[in-house]
Coordinates of C-alpha atoms in Angstrom, one line a residue:
X47 CA 13.0 -248.0 130.4
X48 CA 11.1 -245.4 128.5
X49 CA 11.8 -245.4 124.8
X50 CA 13.7 -242.6 123.2
X51 CA 11.5 -240.2 121.1
X52 CA 12.8 -239.8 117.6
X53 CA 12.7 -236.2 116.5
X54 CA 11.6 -235.2 113.0
X55 CA 12.0 -232.0 111.1
X56 CA 9.7 -231.3 108.1
X57 CA 10.9 -229.0 105.3
X58 CA 8.0 -228.2 102.9
X59 CA 6.3 -225.1 101.6
X60 CA 2.9 -226.7 102.1
X61 CA 2.0 -225.6 105.7
X62 CA -1.2 -227.7 105.8
X63 CA 0.8 -230.8 104.9
X64 CA 3.5 -230.1 107.4
X65 CA 1.0 -229.4 110.2
X66 CA -0.9 -232.6 109.3
X67 CA 2.3 -234.6 109.8
X68 CA 2.8 -232.9 113.2
X69 CA -0.7 -233.6 114.4
X70 CA -0.5 -237.2 113.2
X71 CA 2.7 -238.0 115.0
X72 CA 1.4 -236.4 118.2
X73 CA -1.4 -238.9 118.2
X74 CA 0.7 -241.8 117.0
X75 CA 1.4 -244.6 119.5
X76 CA 5.0 -244.8 118.3
X77 CA 7.7 -242.6 119.6
X78 CA 8.0 -240.3 116.6
X79 CA 7.5 -236.5 116.9
X80 CA 7.7 -233.6 114.5
X81 CA 9.7 -231.0 116.5
X82 CA 9.9 -228.3 113.9
X83 CA 8.5 -227.4 110.4
X84 CA 10.1 -225.0 107.9
X85 CA 9.3 -223.7 104.5
X86 CA 12.9 -222.9 103.4
X87 CA 16.3 -224.5 103.8
X88 CA 18.0 -221.5 105.6
X89 CA 15.9 -221.8 108.7
X90 CA 15.9 -225.6 108.5
X91 CA 19.7 -225.8 108.4
X92 CA 20.1 -223.3 111.3
X93 CA 17.7 -225.4 113.4
X94 CA 19.4 -228.7 112.5
X95 CA 22.8 -227.3 113.3
X96 CA 21.8 -226.4 116.8
X97 CA 19.5 -229.3 117.7
X98 CA 19.5 -233.1 117.9
X99 CA 17.4 -234.3 114.9
X100 CA 16.9 -237.9 113.9
X101 CA 15.0 -237.6 110.6
X102 CA 14.6 -234.8 108.1
X103 CA 11.5 -235.1 105.8
X104 CA 11.9 -232.8 102.8
X105 CA 10.4 -232.1 99.5
X106 CA 12.7 -231.5 96.5
X107 CA 10.9 -228.3 95.3
X108 CA 11.6 -225.5 97.9
X109 CA 11.8 -221.7 97.6
X110 CA 15.2 -220.3 96.6
X111 CA 16.8 -223.8 96.7
X112 CA 15.8 -227.4 96.6
X113 CA 15.9 -230.6 98.6
X114 CA 19.3 -231.6 97.2
X115 CA 20.7 -228.3 98.3
X116 CA 19.4 -229.0 101.8
X117 CA 21.1 -232.4 101.9
X118 CA 24.4 -230.8 100.9
X119 CA 24.0 -228.1 103.5
X120 CA 23.4 -230.7 106.2
X121 CA 26.4 -232.6 105.1
X122 CA 28.6 -229.5 105.5
X123 CA 27.5 -229.0 109.1
X124 CA 29.9 -231.8 110.2
X125 CA 27.4 -233.2 112.7
X126 CA 28.4 -236.0 115.1
X127 CA 25.2 -237.8 114.1
X128 CA 23.7 -237.2 110.7
X129 CA 19.9 -237.2 110.6
X130 CA 18.3 -239.7 108.2
X131 CA 17.1 -237.9 105.1
X132 CA 13.7 -238.9 103.6
X133 CA 12.4 -237.2 100.4
X134 CA 8.6 -236.8 100.2
X135 CA 7.8 -235.3 96.8
X136 CA 5.4 -235.3 93.9
X137 CA 8.3 -235.6 91.5
X138 CA 8.4 -239.1 90.1
X139 CA 11.3 -239.0 87.7
X140 CA 13.9 -241.7 87.9
X141 CA 16.7 -239.1 87.8
X142 CA 15.3 -237.4 91.0
X143 CA 15.1 -240.7 92.8
X144 CA 18.6 -241.8 91.8
X145 CA 20.1 -238.5 92.7
X146 CA 18.4 -238.6 96.1
X147 CA 19.9 -242.0 97.0
X148 CA 23.3 -241.1 95.6
X149 CA 23.4 -238.1 98.0
X150 CA 22.6 -240.3 100.9
X151 CA 18.8 -240.2 101.3
X152 CA 17.4 -243.2 103.1
X153 CA 14.0 -243.2 101.4
X154 CA 12.0 -241.6 98.6
X155 CA 8.2 -241.4 99.0
X156 CA 5.7 -240.0 96.5
X157 CA 3.0 -237.5 97.4
X158 CA 0.2 -237.8 98.3
X159 CA 1.3 -240.0 101.2
X160 CA -0.4 -242.4 103.6
X161 CA 0.6 -241.4 107.1
X162 CA 0.6 -244.9 108.4
X163 CA 2.8 -246.2 105.6
X164 CA 5.2 -243.2 106.2
X165 CA 5.3 -244.0 109.9
X166 CA 6.1 -247.7 109.1
X167 CA 9.0 -246.7 106.8
X168 CA 10.4 -244.2 109.3
X169 CA 10.5 -246.9 112.0
X170 CA 12.2 -249.3 109.5
X171 CA 14.9 -246.6 108.8
X172 CA 15.4 -245.9 112.5
X173 CA 15.6 -249.5 113.4
X174 CA 19.0 -249.7 111.7
X175 CA 20.4 -247.2 114.2
X176 CA 18.7 -248.2 117.4
X177 CA 18.7 -252.0 117.0
X178 CA 22.0 -252.2 115.2
X179 CA 20.9 -254.1 112.1
X180 CA 23.0 -253.5 109.0
X181 CA 21.1 -253.5 105.7
X182 CA 20.8 -251.6 102.5
X183 CA 18.9 -248.2 102.5
X184 CA 15.1 -248.6 102.0
X185 CA 14.3 -247.7 98.4
X186 CA 11.0 -246.7 96.8
X187 CA 9.5 -248.9 94.2
X188 CA 9.4 -247.0 90.9
X189 CA 6.2 -247.2 88.9
X190 CA 6.1 -249.9 86.3
X191 CA 3.4 -248.4 84.2
X192 CA 4.7 -246.1 81.5
X193 CA 3.9 -242.4 82.1
X194 CA 2.1 -240.3 79.5
X195 CA 4.5 -238.4 77.2
X196 CA 3.3 -235.1 78.5
X197 CA 4.1 -236.0 82.1
X198 CA 7.5 -237.3 81.2
X199 CA 8.2 -234.0 79.4
X200 CA 7.1 -232.0 82.5
X201 CA 9.4 -234.0 84.7
X202 CA 12.4 -233.5 82.4
X203 CA 11.8 -229.8 82.3
X204 CA 11.4 -229.7 86.0
X205 CA 14.7 -231.5 86.4
X206 CA 16.4 -228.9 84.2
X207 CA 14.9 -226.1 86.3
X208 CA 16.1 -227.7 89.5
X209 CA 19.6 -228.1 88.0
X210 CA 19.9 -224.5 86.8
X211 CA 18.3 -223.0 90.0
X212 CA 14.8 -221.8 88.9
X213 CA 12.5 -222.1 92.0
X214 CA 9.0 -223.5 91.5
X215 CA 7.2 -220.8 93.5
X216 CA 7.8 -217.9 91.1
X217 CA 5.4 -217.2 88.3
X218 CA 8.0 -217.3 85.6
X219 CA 8.6 -221.0 86.4
X220 CA 5.2 -222.0 85.0
X221 CA 5.4 -219.6 82.1
X222 CA 8.9 -220.7 81.1
X223 CA 7.9 -224.4 81.3
X224 CA 4.9 -223.7 79.0
X225 CA 7.1 -221.7 76.6
X226 CA 9.6 -224.6 76.3
X227 CA 6.8 -227.1 75.6
X228 CA 5.4 -224.8 72.9
X229 CA 8.9 -224.5 71.4
X230 CA 9.2 -228.3 71.3
X231 CA 5.9 -228.8 69.7
X232 CA 6.3 -225.9 67.2
X233 CA 10.0 -224.9 66.9
X234 CA 9.2 -222.0 64.5
X235 CA 7.3 -220.2 67.3
X236 CA 10.6 -219.1 68.8
X237 CA 10.8 -216.7 65.8
X238 CA 7.5 -215.1 66.8
X239 CA 8.1 -214.9 70.6
X240 CA 6.4 -211.5 71.0
X241 CA 3.5 -212.0 68.6
X242 CA 2.6 -215.6 69.3
X243 CA 4.4 -217.3 72.2
X244 CA 3.8 -214.7 74.9
X245 CA 0.2 -214.0 73.9
X246 CA -0.6 -217.8 73.9
X247 CA 0.8 -218.3 77.3
X248 CA -0.9 -215.1 78.6
X249 CA -4.2 -216.4 77.3
X250 CA -3.8 -219.8 79.0
X251 CA -2.9 -218.3 82.4
X252 CA -5.4 -215.3 82.1
X253 CA -2.7 -212.6 82.2
X254 CA -1.0 -210.2 79.8
X255 CA 1.8 -210.9 77.4
X256 CA 4.0 -208.2 79.0
X257 CA 3.6 -209.9 82.4
X258 CA 4.6 -213.3 80.9
X259 CA 7.7 -211.7 79.3
X260 CA 8.8 -210.0 82.6
X261 CA 8.1 -213.2 84.7
X262 CA 10.2 -215.4 82.4
X263 CA 13.0 -212.8 82.4
X264 CA 12.9 -212.8 86.2
X265 CA 13.1 -216.6 86.4
X266 CA 16.2 -216.6 84.2
X267 CA 17.7 -213.8 86.3
X268 CA 17.1 -215.8 89.5
X269 CA 19.0 -218.7 88.1
X270 CA 22.0 -216.5 87.2
X271 CA 21.9 -214.6 90.5
X272 CA 22.0 -218.0 92.4
X273 CA 25.4 -218.6 90.7
X274 CA 24.6 -222.0 89.2
X275 CA 26.3 -221.2 85.9
X276 CA 28.5 -224.3 85.9
X277 CA 25.4 -226.4 86.3
X278 CA 23.9 -224.8 83.3
X279 CA 27.1 -225.3 81.2
X280 CA 27.3 -228.9 82.4
X281 CA 23.7 -229.5 81.5
X282 CA 24.3 -228.5 77.9
X283 CA 27.7 -230.2 77.7
X284 CA 29.6 -227.0 76.6
X285 CA 30.5 -223.7 78.1
X286 CA 27.6 -221.7 76.9
X287 CA 27.7 -218.8 79.4
X288 CA 30.0 -217.0 81.8
X289 CA 29.1 -215.3 85.0
X290 CA 28.5 -212.0 83.4
X291 CA 26.6 -213.4 80.4
X292 CA 22.9 -213.9 80.5
X293 CA 20.7 -215.2 77.7
X294 CA 17.6 -213.5 76.4
X295 CA 14.2 -215.2 77.0
X296 CA 14.2 -216.5 73.5
X297 CA 17.7 -217.8 73.7
X298 CA 17.1 -219.7 76.9
X299 CA 13.8 -221.2 75.7
X300 CA 15.3 -222.2 72.3
X301 CA 18.4 -223.7 74.1
X302 CA 16.4 -225.9 76.4
X303 CA 13.9 -226.9 73.7
X304 CA 16.7 -227.8 71.3
X305 CA 18.3 -230.0 73.9
X306 CA 15.1 -231.8 74.6
X307 CA 14.4 -232.3 70.9
X308 CA 17.8 -233.8 70.4
X309 CA 17.2 -236.2 73.3
X310 CA 13.9 -237.3 71.7
X311 CA 11.3 -235.1 73.4

């Protein structure tokens, strides 16, 4: 009897990567196929709700949402058969990995990936369903070598941005991350945000100080418009803001920088 083809949906903003996966599984000798690719969770969820899908391969960083939002949306569909969720991301923080598994992900793989290794892991995951074996979810091995402090800092800031709802594809994301790092290294710079902080960031990214200021303000506005105010308050441990309250650029940068300094940044 012919084997059943397992259907994969890829959710990732990198079209080259997504198409590479699609081409690989077309040529693969195993019965795995990428049936659809999406760059956002809205279209992905709509497809998954209307089609039989076995595996969802998703990054964490996505436009206007993140991989965790995608997992939650899939759960709310009430599907008779939930697809296996596999995270494929460049984010290596232990917090991301733990959160992925706590939400029900079957595997977490770091980019860049090896197609053959990914194929092997997917077959292991599907084996539980088609063979009937019962075992613990496959988990990624976390790196044993200590990461450079700068990389750890970038990951922690990225984690905060995901929590508060700042998407990685907007310019203000990079500018805001750089501003927070500068405020951690030199806390006094927050008192010279217009004269020193914005111009320094503008010089690094070959743009103007006014564009830096506007992009950071837009990034903060996106977070507030996405309604993740409770996430922000929970992050800082106190009720800092209400739905109609929005911090200035300097207030938000100082708030995040202070939190990270207290935690030993």
